[in-house]
mmCIF file of C-alpha atoms and ligand atoms in Angstrom:
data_model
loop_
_atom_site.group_PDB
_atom_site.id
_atom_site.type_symbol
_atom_site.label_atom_id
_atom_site.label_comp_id
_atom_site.label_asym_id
_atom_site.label_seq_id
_atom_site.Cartn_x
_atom_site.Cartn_y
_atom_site.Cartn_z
ATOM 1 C CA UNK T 1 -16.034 -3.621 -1.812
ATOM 2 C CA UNK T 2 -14.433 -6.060 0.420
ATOM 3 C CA UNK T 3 -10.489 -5.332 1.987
ATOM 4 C CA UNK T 4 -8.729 -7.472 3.405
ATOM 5 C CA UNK T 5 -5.253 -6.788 5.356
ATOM 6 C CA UNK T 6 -2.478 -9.553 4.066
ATOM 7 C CA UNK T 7 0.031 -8.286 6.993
ATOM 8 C CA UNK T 8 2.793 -5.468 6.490
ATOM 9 C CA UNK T 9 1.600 -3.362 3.714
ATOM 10 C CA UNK T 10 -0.223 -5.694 1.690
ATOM 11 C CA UNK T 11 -3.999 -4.861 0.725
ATOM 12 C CA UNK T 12 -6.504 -7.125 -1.130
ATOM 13 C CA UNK T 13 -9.567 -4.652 -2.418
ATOM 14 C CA UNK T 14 -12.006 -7.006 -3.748
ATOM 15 C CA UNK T 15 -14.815 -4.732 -6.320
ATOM 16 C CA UNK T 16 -18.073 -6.418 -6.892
ATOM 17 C CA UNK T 17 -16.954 -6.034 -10.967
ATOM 18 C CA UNK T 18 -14.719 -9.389 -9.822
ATOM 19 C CA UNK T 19 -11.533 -6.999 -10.244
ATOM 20 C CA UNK T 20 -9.202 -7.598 -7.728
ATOM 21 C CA UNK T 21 -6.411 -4.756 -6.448
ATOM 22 C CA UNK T 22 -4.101 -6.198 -4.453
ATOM 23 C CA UNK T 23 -1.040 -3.834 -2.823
ATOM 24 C CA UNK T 24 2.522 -4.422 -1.666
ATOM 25 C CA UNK T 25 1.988 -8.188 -1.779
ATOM 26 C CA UNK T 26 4.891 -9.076 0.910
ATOM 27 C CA UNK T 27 3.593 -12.339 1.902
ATOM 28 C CA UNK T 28 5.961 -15.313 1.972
ATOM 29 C CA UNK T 29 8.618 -13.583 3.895
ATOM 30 C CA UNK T 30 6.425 -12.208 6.736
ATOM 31 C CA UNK T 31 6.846 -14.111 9.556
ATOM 32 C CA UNK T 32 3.638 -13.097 11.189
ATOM 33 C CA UNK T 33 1.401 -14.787 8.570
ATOM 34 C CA UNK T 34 1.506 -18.179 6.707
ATOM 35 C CA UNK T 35 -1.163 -16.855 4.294
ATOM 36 C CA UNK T 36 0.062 -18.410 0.646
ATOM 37 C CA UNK T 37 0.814 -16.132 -2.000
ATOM 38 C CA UNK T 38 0.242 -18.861 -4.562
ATOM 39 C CA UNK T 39 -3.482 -18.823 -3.266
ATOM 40 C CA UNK T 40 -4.069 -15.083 -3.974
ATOM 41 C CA UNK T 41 -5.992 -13.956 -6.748
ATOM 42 C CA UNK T 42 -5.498 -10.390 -8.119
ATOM 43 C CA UNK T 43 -5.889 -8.400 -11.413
ATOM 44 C CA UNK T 44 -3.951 -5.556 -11.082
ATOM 45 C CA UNK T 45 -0.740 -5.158 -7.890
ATOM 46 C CA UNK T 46 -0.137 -1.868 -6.874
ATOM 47 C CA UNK T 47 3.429 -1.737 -5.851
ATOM 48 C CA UNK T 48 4.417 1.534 -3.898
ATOM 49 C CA UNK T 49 7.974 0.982 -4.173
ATOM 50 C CA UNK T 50 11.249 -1.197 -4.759
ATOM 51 C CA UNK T 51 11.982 -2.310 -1.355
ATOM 52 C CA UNK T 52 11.692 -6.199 -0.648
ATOM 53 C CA UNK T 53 9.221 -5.743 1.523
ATOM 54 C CA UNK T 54 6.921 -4.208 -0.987
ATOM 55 C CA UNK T 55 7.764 -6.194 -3.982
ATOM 56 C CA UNK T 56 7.797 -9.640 -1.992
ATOM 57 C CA UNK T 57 5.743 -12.014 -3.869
ATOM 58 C CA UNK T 58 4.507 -9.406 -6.699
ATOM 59 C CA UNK T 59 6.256 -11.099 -9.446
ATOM 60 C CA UNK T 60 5.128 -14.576 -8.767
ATOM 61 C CA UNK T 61 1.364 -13.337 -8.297
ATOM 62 C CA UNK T 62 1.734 -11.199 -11.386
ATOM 63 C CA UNK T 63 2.474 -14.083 -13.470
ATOM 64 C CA UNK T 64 0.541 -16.719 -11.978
ATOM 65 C CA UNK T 65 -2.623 -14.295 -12.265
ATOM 66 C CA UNK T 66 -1.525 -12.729 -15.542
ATOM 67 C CA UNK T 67 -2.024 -9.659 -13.633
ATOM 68 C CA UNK T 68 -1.115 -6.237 -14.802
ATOM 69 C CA UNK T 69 1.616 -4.631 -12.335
ATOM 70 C CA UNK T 70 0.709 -0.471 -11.710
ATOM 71 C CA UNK T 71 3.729 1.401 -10.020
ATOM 72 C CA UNK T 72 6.141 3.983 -10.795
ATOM 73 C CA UNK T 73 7.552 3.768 -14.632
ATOM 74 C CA UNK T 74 10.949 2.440 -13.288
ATOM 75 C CA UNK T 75 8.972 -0.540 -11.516
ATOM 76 C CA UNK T 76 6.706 -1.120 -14.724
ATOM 77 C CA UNK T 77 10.046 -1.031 -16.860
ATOM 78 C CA UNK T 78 11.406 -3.684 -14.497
ATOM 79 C CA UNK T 79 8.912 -6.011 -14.186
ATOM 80 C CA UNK T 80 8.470 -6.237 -17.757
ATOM 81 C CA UNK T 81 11.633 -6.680 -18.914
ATOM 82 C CA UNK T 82 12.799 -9.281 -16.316
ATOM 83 C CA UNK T 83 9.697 -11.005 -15.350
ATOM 84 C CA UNK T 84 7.597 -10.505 -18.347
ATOM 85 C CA UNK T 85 4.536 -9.572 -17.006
ATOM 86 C CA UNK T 86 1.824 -6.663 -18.105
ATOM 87 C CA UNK T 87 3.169 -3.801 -16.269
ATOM 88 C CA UNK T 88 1.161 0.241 -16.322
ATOM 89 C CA UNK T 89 3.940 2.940 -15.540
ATOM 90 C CA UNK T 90 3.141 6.345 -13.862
ATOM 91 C CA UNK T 91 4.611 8.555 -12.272
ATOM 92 C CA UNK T 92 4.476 11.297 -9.553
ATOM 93 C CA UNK T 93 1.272 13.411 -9.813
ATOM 94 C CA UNK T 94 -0.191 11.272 -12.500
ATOM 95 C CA UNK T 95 -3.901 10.423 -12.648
ATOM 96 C CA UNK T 96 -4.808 7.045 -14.979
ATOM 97 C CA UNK T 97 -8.220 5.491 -15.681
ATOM 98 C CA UNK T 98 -8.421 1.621 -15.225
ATOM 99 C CA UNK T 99 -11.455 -0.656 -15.997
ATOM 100 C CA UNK T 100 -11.880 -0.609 -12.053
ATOM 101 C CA UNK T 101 -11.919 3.086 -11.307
ATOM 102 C CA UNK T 102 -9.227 5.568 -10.998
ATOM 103 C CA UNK T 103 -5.100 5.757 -9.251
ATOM 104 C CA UNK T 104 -3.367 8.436 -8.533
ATOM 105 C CA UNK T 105 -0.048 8.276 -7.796
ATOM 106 C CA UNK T 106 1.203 10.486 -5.510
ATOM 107 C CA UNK T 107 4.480 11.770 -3.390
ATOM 108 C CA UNK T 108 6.030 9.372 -0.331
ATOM 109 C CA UNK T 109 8.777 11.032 1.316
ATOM 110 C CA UNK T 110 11.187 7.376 1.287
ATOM 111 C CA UNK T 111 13.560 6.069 -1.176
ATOM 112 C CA UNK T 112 13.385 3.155 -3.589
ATOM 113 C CA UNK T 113 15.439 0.294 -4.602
ATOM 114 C CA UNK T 114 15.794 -3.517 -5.146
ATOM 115 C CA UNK T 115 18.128 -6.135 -5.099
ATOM 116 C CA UNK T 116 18.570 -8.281 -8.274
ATOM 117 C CA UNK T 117 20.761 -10.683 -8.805
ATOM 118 C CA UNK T 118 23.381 -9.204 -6.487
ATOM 119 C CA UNK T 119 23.021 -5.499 -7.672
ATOM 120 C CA UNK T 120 21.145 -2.670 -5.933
ATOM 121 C CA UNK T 121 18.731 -1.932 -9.116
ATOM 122 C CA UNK T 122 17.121 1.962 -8.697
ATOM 123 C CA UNK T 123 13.745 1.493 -9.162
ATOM 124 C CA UNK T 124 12.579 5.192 -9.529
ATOM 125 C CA UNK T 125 10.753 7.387 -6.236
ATOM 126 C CA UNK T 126 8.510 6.106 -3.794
ATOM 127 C CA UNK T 127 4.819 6.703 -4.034
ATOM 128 C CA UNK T 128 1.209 6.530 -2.515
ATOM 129 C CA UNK T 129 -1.075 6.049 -4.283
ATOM 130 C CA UNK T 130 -5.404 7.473 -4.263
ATOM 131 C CA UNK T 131 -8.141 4.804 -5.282
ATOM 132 C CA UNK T 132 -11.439 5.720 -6.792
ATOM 133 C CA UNK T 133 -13.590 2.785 -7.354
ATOM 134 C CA UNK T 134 -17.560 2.214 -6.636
ATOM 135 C CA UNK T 135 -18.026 5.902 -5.162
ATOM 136 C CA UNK T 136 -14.938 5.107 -2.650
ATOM 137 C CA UNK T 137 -11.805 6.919 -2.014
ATOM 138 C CA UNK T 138 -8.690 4.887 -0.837
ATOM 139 C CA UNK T 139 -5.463 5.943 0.197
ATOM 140 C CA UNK T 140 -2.239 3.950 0.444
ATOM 141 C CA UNK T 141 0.641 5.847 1.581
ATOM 142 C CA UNK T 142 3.517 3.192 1.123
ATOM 143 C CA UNK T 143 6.458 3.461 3.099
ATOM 144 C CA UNK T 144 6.394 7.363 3.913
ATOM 145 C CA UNK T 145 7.644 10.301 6.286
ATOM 146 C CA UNK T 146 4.792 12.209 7.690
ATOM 147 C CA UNK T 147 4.964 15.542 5.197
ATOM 148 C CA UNK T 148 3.396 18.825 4.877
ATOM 149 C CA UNK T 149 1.662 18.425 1.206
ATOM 150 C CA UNK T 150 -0.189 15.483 2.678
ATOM 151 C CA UNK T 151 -2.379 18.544 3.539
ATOM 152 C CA UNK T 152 -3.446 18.997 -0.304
ATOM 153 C CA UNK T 153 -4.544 15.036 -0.260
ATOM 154 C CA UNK T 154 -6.916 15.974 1.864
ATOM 155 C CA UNK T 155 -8.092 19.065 0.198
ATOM 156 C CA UNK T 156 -8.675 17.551 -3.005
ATOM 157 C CA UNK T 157 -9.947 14.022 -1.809
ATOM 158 C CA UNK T 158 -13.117 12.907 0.335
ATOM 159 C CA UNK T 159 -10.692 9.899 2.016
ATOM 160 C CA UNK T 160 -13.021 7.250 2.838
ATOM 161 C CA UNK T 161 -10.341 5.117 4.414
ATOM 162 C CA UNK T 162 -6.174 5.620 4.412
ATOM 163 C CA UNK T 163 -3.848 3.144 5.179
ATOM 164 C CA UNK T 164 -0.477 4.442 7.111
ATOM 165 C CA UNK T 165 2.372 3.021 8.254
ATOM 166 C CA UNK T 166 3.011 3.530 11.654
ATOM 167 C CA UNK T 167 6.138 1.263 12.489
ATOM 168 C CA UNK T 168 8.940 4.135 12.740
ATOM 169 C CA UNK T 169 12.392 3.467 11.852
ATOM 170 C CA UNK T 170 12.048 3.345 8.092
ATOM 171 C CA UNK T 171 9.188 5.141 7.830
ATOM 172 C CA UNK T 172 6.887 7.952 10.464
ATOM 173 C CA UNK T 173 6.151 6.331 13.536
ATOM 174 C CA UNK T 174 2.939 6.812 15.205
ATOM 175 C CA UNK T 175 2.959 10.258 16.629
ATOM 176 C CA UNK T 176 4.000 11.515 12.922
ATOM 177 C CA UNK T 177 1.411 9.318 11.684
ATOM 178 C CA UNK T 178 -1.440 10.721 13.784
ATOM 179 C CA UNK T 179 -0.791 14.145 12.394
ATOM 180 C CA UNK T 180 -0.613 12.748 8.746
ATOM 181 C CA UNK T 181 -4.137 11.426 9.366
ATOM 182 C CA UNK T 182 -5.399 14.730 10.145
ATOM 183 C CA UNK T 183 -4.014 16.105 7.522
ATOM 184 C CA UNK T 184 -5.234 13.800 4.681
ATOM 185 C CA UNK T 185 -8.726 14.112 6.980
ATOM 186 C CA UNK T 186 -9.769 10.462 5.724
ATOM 187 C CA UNK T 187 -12.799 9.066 7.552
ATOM 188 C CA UNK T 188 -11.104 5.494 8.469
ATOM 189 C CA UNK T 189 -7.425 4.842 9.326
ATOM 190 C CA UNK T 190 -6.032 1.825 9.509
ATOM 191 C CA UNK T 191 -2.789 1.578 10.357
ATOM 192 C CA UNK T 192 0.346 -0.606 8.641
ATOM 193 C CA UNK T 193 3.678 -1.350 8.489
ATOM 194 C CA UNK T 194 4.461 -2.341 12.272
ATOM 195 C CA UNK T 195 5.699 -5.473 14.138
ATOM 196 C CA UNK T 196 6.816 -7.393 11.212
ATOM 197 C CA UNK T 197 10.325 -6.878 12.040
ATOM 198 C CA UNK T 198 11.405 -6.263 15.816
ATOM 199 C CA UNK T 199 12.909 -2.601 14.351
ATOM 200 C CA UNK T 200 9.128 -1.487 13.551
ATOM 201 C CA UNK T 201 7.404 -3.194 17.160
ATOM 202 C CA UNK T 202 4.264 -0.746 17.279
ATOM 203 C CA UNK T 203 1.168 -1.011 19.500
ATOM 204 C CA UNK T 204 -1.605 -0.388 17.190
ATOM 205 C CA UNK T 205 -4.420 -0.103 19.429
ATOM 206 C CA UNK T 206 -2.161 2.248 21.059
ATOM 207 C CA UNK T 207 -2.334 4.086 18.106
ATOM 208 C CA UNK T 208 -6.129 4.407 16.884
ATOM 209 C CA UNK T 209 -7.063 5.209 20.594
ATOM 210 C CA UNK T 210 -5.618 8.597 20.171
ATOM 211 C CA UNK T 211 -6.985 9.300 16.957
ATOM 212 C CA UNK T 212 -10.727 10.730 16.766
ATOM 213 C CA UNK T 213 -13.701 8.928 18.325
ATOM 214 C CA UNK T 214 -14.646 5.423 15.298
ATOM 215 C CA UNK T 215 -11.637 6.836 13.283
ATOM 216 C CA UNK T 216 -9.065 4.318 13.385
ATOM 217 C CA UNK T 217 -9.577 0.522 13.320
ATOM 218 C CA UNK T 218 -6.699 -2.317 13.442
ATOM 219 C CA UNK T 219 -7.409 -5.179 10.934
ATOM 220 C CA UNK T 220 -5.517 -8.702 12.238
ATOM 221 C CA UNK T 221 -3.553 -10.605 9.470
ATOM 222 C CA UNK T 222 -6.623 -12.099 6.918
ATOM 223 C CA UNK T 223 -9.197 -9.633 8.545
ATOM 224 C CA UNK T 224 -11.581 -8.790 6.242
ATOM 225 C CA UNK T 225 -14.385 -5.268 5.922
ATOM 226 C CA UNK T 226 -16.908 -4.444 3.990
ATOM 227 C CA UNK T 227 -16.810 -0.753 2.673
HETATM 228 NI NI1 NI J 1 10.509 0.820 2.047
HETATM 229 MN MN1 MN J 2 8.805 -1.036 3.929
#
């Protein structure tokens, strides 16, 4: 499968079955990248949580791509009643089957909301969510504090590669997240959520120099791997 980092959060997993996962598609208002969401192609977007920075350019992508929008049943609710697009609900704990593999969506320690049309809508809890697809195991860990039942992700999971924020402020920074990528014991890390906004200015080489020896890797805005 090819991944490519979209800046912030945002994930593209490309499967060689043509399906296309794309995560926390926050695109147009990142000021580090003038990647155009019009010109992404996904299937299914994997939204985390709420927050603007998350949701971004999801319901534009969803409906020029017809794709079907996986989060948390207050997200699915939402962006099928006010954007009319195909929308899979889950919730905390839940395993689903998809044509592309399996998602599990699982705790993040954050909170979860989104302005529409003036008014603060709740849009449910905040989640992480596990990937299965072509004998790989993926972990996104949205916006999250570092917590203890990360432990049990990595008990129950062979992690081939976890993304985790590391910008502090709104979510763990990156002392917090080196101990949350022991605990989930995945075999890649690549770290998110920093130096899109001054508030979250992170040194991410910094970062995957402290964590074991071919562990962590930083991927630039557009950088692509193969895994
Ligand atoms: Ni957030
Ligand atoms: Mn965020």
């Amino acid at each position: 499968m090819k991944i490519t980092y979209l800046g912030h959060s945002s994930i593209l997993i490309e499967l060689a079955d043509q399906q296309r996962l794309l995560f926390d598609p926050y695109i147009s208002g990142n000021p580090n990248t003038d990647i155009a969401p019009e010109d992404i192609k996904a299937d299914w977007i994997l939204l985390t949580h709420g927050h603007g920075d998350h949701i971004g350019d999801a319901p534009l992508i969803a409906q020029c791509n017809q794709a079907t929008v996986i989060g948390i049943a207050e997200i699915a609710g939402f962006f099928s009643s006010k954007f009319g697009v195909k929308a899979h609900g889950m919730n905390l704990g839940g395993k689903s089957d998809f044509p592309f593999g399996t998602v599990k969506m699982v705790p993040a320690l954050h909170s979860s909301s989104f302005e529409y049309e003036g008014v603060n809508v709740y849009l449910g809890e905040p989640a992480g969510f596990i990937i299965q697809a072509e004998g790989k195991t993926i972990y996104h860990a949205g916006d999250t504090a570092e917590f203890s039942d990360m432990d049990l992700l990595g008990e129950d999971f062979s992690i081939d590669l976890a993304f985790l924020p590391i910008g502090d402020n709104y979510t763990m920074g990156p002392d917090d997240a080196l101990r949350a990528a022991k605990r989930v014991r995945a075999k890649k890390v690549v770290p998110i959520h920093y130096n899109t906004f001054p508030v979250i200015r992170q040194d991410p080489e910094a970062f995957v120099k402290r964590l074991p020896k071919d562990t962590g890797l930083v991927l630039a805005i557009g950088e692509s791997i193969e895994l």
